[in-house]
PDB file of C-alpha atoms in Angstrom:
ATOM      1  CA  MET W   1      24.426 -20.305   4.566  1.00 48.00           C
ATOM      2  CA  THR W   2      26.113 -17.104   5.712  1.00 48.00           C
ATOM      3  CA  VAL W   3      28.116 -14.684   3.652  1.00 46.00           C
ATOM      4  CA  LYS W   4      30.148 -11.878   5.179  1.00 49.00           C
ATOM      5  CA  THR W   5      28.971  -8.453   4.055  1.00 48.00           C
ATOM      6  CA  GLY W   6      30.320  -4.950   4.540  1.00 51.00           C
ATOM      7  CA  ASP W   7      29.266  -3.121   7.683  1.00 55.00           C
ATOM      8  CA  SER W   8      26.013  -4.932   8.520  1.00 62.00           C
ATOM      9  CA  GLY W   9      27.414  -8.282   9.626  1.00 67.00           C
ATOM     10  CA  SER W  10      26.548 -11.595   8.030  1.00 79.00           C
ATOM     11  CA  PHE W  11      24.009 -12.345   5.361  1.00 82.00           C
ATOM     12  CA  SER W  12      21.730 -15.190   6.335  1.00 85.00           C
ATOM     13  CA  VAL W  13      19.067 -16.825   4.205  1.00 85.00           C
ATOM     14  CA  ARG W  14      17.227 -17.706   7.406  1.00 84.00           C
ATOM     15  CA  SER W  15      17.111 -14.066   8.498  1.00 83.00           C
ATOM     16  CA  ARG W  16      15.794 -13.076   5.045  1.00 84.00           C
ATOM     17  CA  PHE W  17      12.931 -15.554   5.422  1.00 84.00           C
ATOM     18  CA  ARG W  18      12.306 -14.216   8.924  1.00 85.00           C
ATOM     19  CA  SER W  19      11.920 -10.715   7.478  1.00 86.00           C
ATOM     20  CA  PHE W  20       9.070 -12.044   5.319  1.00 90.00           C
ATOM     21  CA  ARG W  21       7.338 -13.237   8.484  1.00 91.00           C
ATOM     22  CA  TYR W  22       7.632  -9.724   9.924  1.00 92.00           C
ATOM     23  CA  ALA W  23       6.137  -8.281   6.750  1.00 92.00           C
ATOM     24  CA  TYR W  24       3.285 -10.802   6.897  1.00 94.00           C
ATOM     25  CA  ALA W  25       2.677  -9.880  10.542  1.00 95.00           C
ATOM     26  CA  GLY W  26       2.534  -6.236   9.492  1.00 95.00           C
ATOM     27  CA  LEU W  27      -0.039  -6.982   6.801  1.00 94.00           C
ATOM     28  CA  ASN W  28      -2.052  -9.044   9.262  1.00 95.00           C
ATOM     29  CA  ALA W  29      -2.006  -6.204  11.801  1.00 95.00           C
ATOM     30  CA  PHE W  30      -2.944  -3.714   9.083  1.00 96.00           C
ATOM     31  CA  PHE W  31      -5.927  -5.742   7.859  1.00 95.00           C
ATOM     32  CA  SER W  32      -7.150  -6.531  11.362  1.00 95.00           C
ATOM     33  CA  THR W  33      -7.029  -2.944  12.652  1.00 95.00           C
ATOM     34  CA  GLN W  34      -7.532  -0.582   9.707  1.00 94.00           C
ATOM     35  CA  HIS W  35     -11.033  -0.234   8.277  1.00 90.00           C
ATOM     36  CA  ASN W  36      -9.726   1.440   5.103  1.00 86.00           C
ATOM     37  CA  SER W  37      -7.870  -1.764   4.259  1.00 92.00           C
ATOM     38  CA  ILE W  38     -11.168  -3.471   3.456  1.00 92.00           C
ATOM     39  CA  ILE W  39     -12.175  -0.612   1.135  1.00 91.00           C
ATOM     40  CA  HIS W  40      -8.802  -0.835  -0.631  1.00 92.00           C
ATOM     41  CA  LEU W  41      -9.111  -4.612  -0.867  1.00 95.00           C
ATOM     42  CA  PHE W  42     -12.552  -4.456  -2.504  1.00 95.00           C
ATOM     43  CA  ALA W  43     -11.370  -1.720  -4.878  1.00 94.00           C
ATOM     44  CA  THR W  44      -8.323  -3.809  -5.801  1.00 97.00           C
ATOM     45  CA  ILE W  45     -10.442  -6.890  -6.465  1.00 97.00           C
ATOM     46  CA  ALA W  46     -12.915  -4.859  -8.550  1.00 97.00           C
ATOM     47  CA  VAL W  47     -10.125  -3.331 -10.636  1.00 97.00           C
ATOM     48  CA  LEU W  48      -8.460  -6.698 -11.214  1.00 96.00           C
ATOM     49  CA  MET W  49     -11.788  -8.248 -12.213  1.00 97.00           C
ATOM     50  CA  ALA W  50     -12.446  -5.349 -14.601  1.00 97.00           C
ATOM     51  CA  SER W  51      -8.959  -5.829 -16.038  1.00 97.00           C
ATOM     52  CA  VAL W  52      -9.762  -9.445 -16.857  1.00 97.00           C
ATOM     53  CA  PHE W  53     -13.262  -8.630 -18.140  1.00 97.00           C
ATOM     54  CA  PHE W  54     -12.035  -5.884 -20.481  1.00 97.00           C
ATOM     55  CA  ARG W  55      -8.920  -7.875 -21.465  1.00 96.00           C
ATOM     56  CA  ILE W  56      -6.582  -4.949 -20.960  1.00 97.00           C
ATOM     57  CA  ASP W  57      -3.152  -5.114 -22.567  1.00 96.00           C
ATOM     58  CA  LYS W  58       0.223  -5.519 -20.861  1.00 97.00           C
ATOM     59  CA  THR W  59       0.950  -1.793 -20.703  1.00 97.00           C
ATOM     60  CA  GLU W  60      -2.418  -1.102 -19.141  1.00 98.00           C
ATOM     61  CA  ILE W  61      -2.061  -3.909 -16.591  1.00 97.00           C
ATOM     62  CA  PHE W  62       1.368  -2.538 -15.688  1.00 97.00           C
ATOM     63  CA  ALA W  63      -0.209   0.880 -15.038  1.00 98.00           C
ATOM     64  CA  ILE W  64      -2.975  -0.738 -12.965  1.00 98.00           C
ATOM     65  CA  ILE W  65      -0.575  -2.840 -10.899  1.00 97.00           C
ATOM     66  CA  PHE W  66       1.729   0.119 -10.311  1.00 98.00           C
ATOM     67  CA  SER W  67      -1.194   2.348  -9.300  1.00 97.00           C
ATOM     68  CA  VAL W  68      -2.694  -0.235  -6.960  1.00 97.00           C
ATOM     69  CA  GLY W  69       0.717  -0.862  -5.392  1.00 97.00           C
ATOM     70  CA  LEU W  70       1.247   2.857  -4.906  1.00 97.00           C
ATOM     71  CA  VAL W  71      -2.081   3.236  -3.113  1.00 97.00           C
ATOM     72  CA  TRP W  72      -1.440   0.216  -0.882  1.00 97.00           C
ATOM     73  CA  SER W  73       2.082   1.419  -0.058  1.00 97.00           C
ATOM     74  CA  SER W  74       0.830   4.915   0.718  1.00 97.00           C
ATOM     75  CA  GLU W  75      -1.873   3.548   3.009  1.00 96.00           C
ATOM     76  CA  LEU W  76       0.592   1.301   4.833  1.00 97.00           C
ATOM     77  CA  PHE W  77       3.072   4.148   5.335  1.00 97.00           C
ATOM     78  CA  ASN W  78       0.256   6.444   6.439  1.00 97.00           C
ATOM     79  CA  THR W  79      -0.837   3.886   9.032  1.00 96.00           C
ATOM     80  CA  ALA W  80       2.731   3.507  10.302  1.00 97.00           C
ATOM     81  CA  VAL W  81       3.181   7.290  10.561  1.00 97.00           C
ATOM     82  CA  GLU W  82      -0.120   7.682  12.411  1.00 95.00           C
ATOM     83  CA  LYS W  83       0.703   4.913  14.879  1.00 96.00           C
ATOM     84  CA  LEU W  84       4.149   6.363  15.499  1.00 97.00           C
ATOM     85  CA  ALA W  85       2.692   9.846  15.997  1.00 96.00           C
ATOM     86  CA  ASP W  86       0.161   8.447  18.489  1.00 95.00           C
ATOM     87  CA  LEU W  87       3.013   6.777  20.340  1.00 95.00           C
ATOM     88  CA  VAL W  88       4.880  10.087  20.564  1.00 94.00           C
ATOM     89  CA  SER W  89       1.928  12.022  21.949  1.00 92.00           C
ATOM     90  CA  GLN W  90      -1.713  11.309  22.742  1.00 90.00           C
ATOM     91  CA  GLU W  91      -2.389  14.998  23.343  1.00 94.00           C
ATOM     92  CA  PHE W  92      -3.121  17.459  20.573  1.00 94.00           C
ATOM     93  CA  ASP W  93       0.037  18.867  19.067  1.00 95.00           C
ATOM     94  CA  PRO W  94      -0.148  21.001  15.909  1.00 96.00           C
ATOM     95  CA  ARG W  95       3.154  19.521  14.703  1.00 96.00           C
ATOM     96  CA  ILE W  96       1.811  15.980  14.926  1.00 96.00           C
ATOM     97  CA  LYS W  97      -1.435  17.091  13.274  1.00 97.00           C
ATOM     98  CA  PHE W  98       0.625  18.455  10.385  1.00 97.00           C
ATOM     99  CA  ILE W  99       2.533  15.178  10.073  1.00 97.00           C
ATOM    100  CA  LYS W 100      -0.657  13.107  10.111  1.00 97.00           C
ATOM    101  CA  ASP W 101      -2.392  15.419   7.636  1.00 98.00           C
ATOM    102  CA  VAL W 102       0.514  15.326   5.185  1.00 98.00           C
ATOM    103  CA  SER W 103       0.700  11.541   5.494  1.00 97.00           C
ATOM    104  CA  ALA W 104      -3.025  11.257   4.781  1.00 97.00           C
ATOM    105  CA  ALA W 105      -2.608  13.639   1.833  1.00 98.00           C
ATOM    106  CA  ALA W 106      -0.093  11.197   0.320  1.00 97.00           C
ATOM    107  CA  VAL W 107      -2.784   8.510   0.357  1.00 96.00           C
ATOM    108  CA  LEU W 108      -5.285  10.919  -1.181  1.00 96.00           C
ATOM    109  CA  LEU W 109      -2.911  11.873  -3.988  1.00 98.00           C
ATOM    110  CA  SER W 110      -1.950   8.298  -4.786  1.00 97.00           C
ATOM    111  CA  SER W 111      -5.636   7.334  -4.788  1.00 96.00           C
ATOM    112  CA  LEU W 112      -6.499  10.198  -7.136  1.00 97.00           C
ATOM    113  CA  ALA W 113      -3.655   9.209  -9.451  1.00 98.00           C
ATOM    114  CA  ALA W 114      -4.932   5.605  -9.457  1.00 97.00           C
ATOM    115  CA  LEU W 115      -8.442   6.842 -10.183  1.00 97.00           C
ATOM    116  CA  ILE W 116      -7.171   8.862 -13.150  1.00 98.00           C
ATOM    117  CA  VAL W 117      -5.284   5.826 -14.474  1.00 98.00           C
ATOM    118  CA  GLY W 118      -8.450   3.764 -14.085  1.00 97.00           C
ATOM    119  CA  VAL W 119     -10.563   6.337 -15.918  1.00 97.00           C
ATOM    120  CA  ILE W 120      -8.040   6.588 -18.770  1.00 98.00           C
ATOM    121  CA  ILE W 121      -7.937   2.799 -19.146  1.00 98.00           C
ATOM    122  CA  PHE W 122     -11.516   1.746 -18.448  1.00 98.00           C
ATOM    123  CA  LEU W 123     -13.749   4.616 -19.550  1.00 97.00           C
ATOM    124  CA  PRO W 124     -13.118   4.148 -23.298  1.00 97.00           C
ATOM    125  CA  LYS W 125     -13.731   0.402 -22.904  1.00 96.00           C
ATOM    126  CA  ILE W 126     -16.964   1.011 -20.990  1.00 95.00           C
ATOM    127  CA  LEU W 127     -18.198   3.556 -23.551  1.00 96.00           C
ATOM    128  CA  SER W 128     -17.478   1.349 -26.574  1.00 90.00           C
TER     129      SER W 128
END
């Protein structure tokens, strides 16, 4: 099935499914090369298990899912930026250092935000 679209050519269901394969390949490459992915995976599993154990409500699970997704997305973008920067130059360049540091800071901030969400949701349940 193809449908003519504006300026990007034809829409194809087959090409949409192919894009999922590319995304899966990206996740596979991420998990097989990035040690932080295992830390994030264990943290995600722990948070989801705690969510079930404490029977959090729909609003809280939405906040958890959004926070976890933000951290994962930040880490994936950070990895892509770092790999691209390494491709541009293997030698020290203060401009590339800045780019890598800012990209890593995005992961740190999203992780801190997720931690705060987790504390707000789980700490009262743990204390009661």
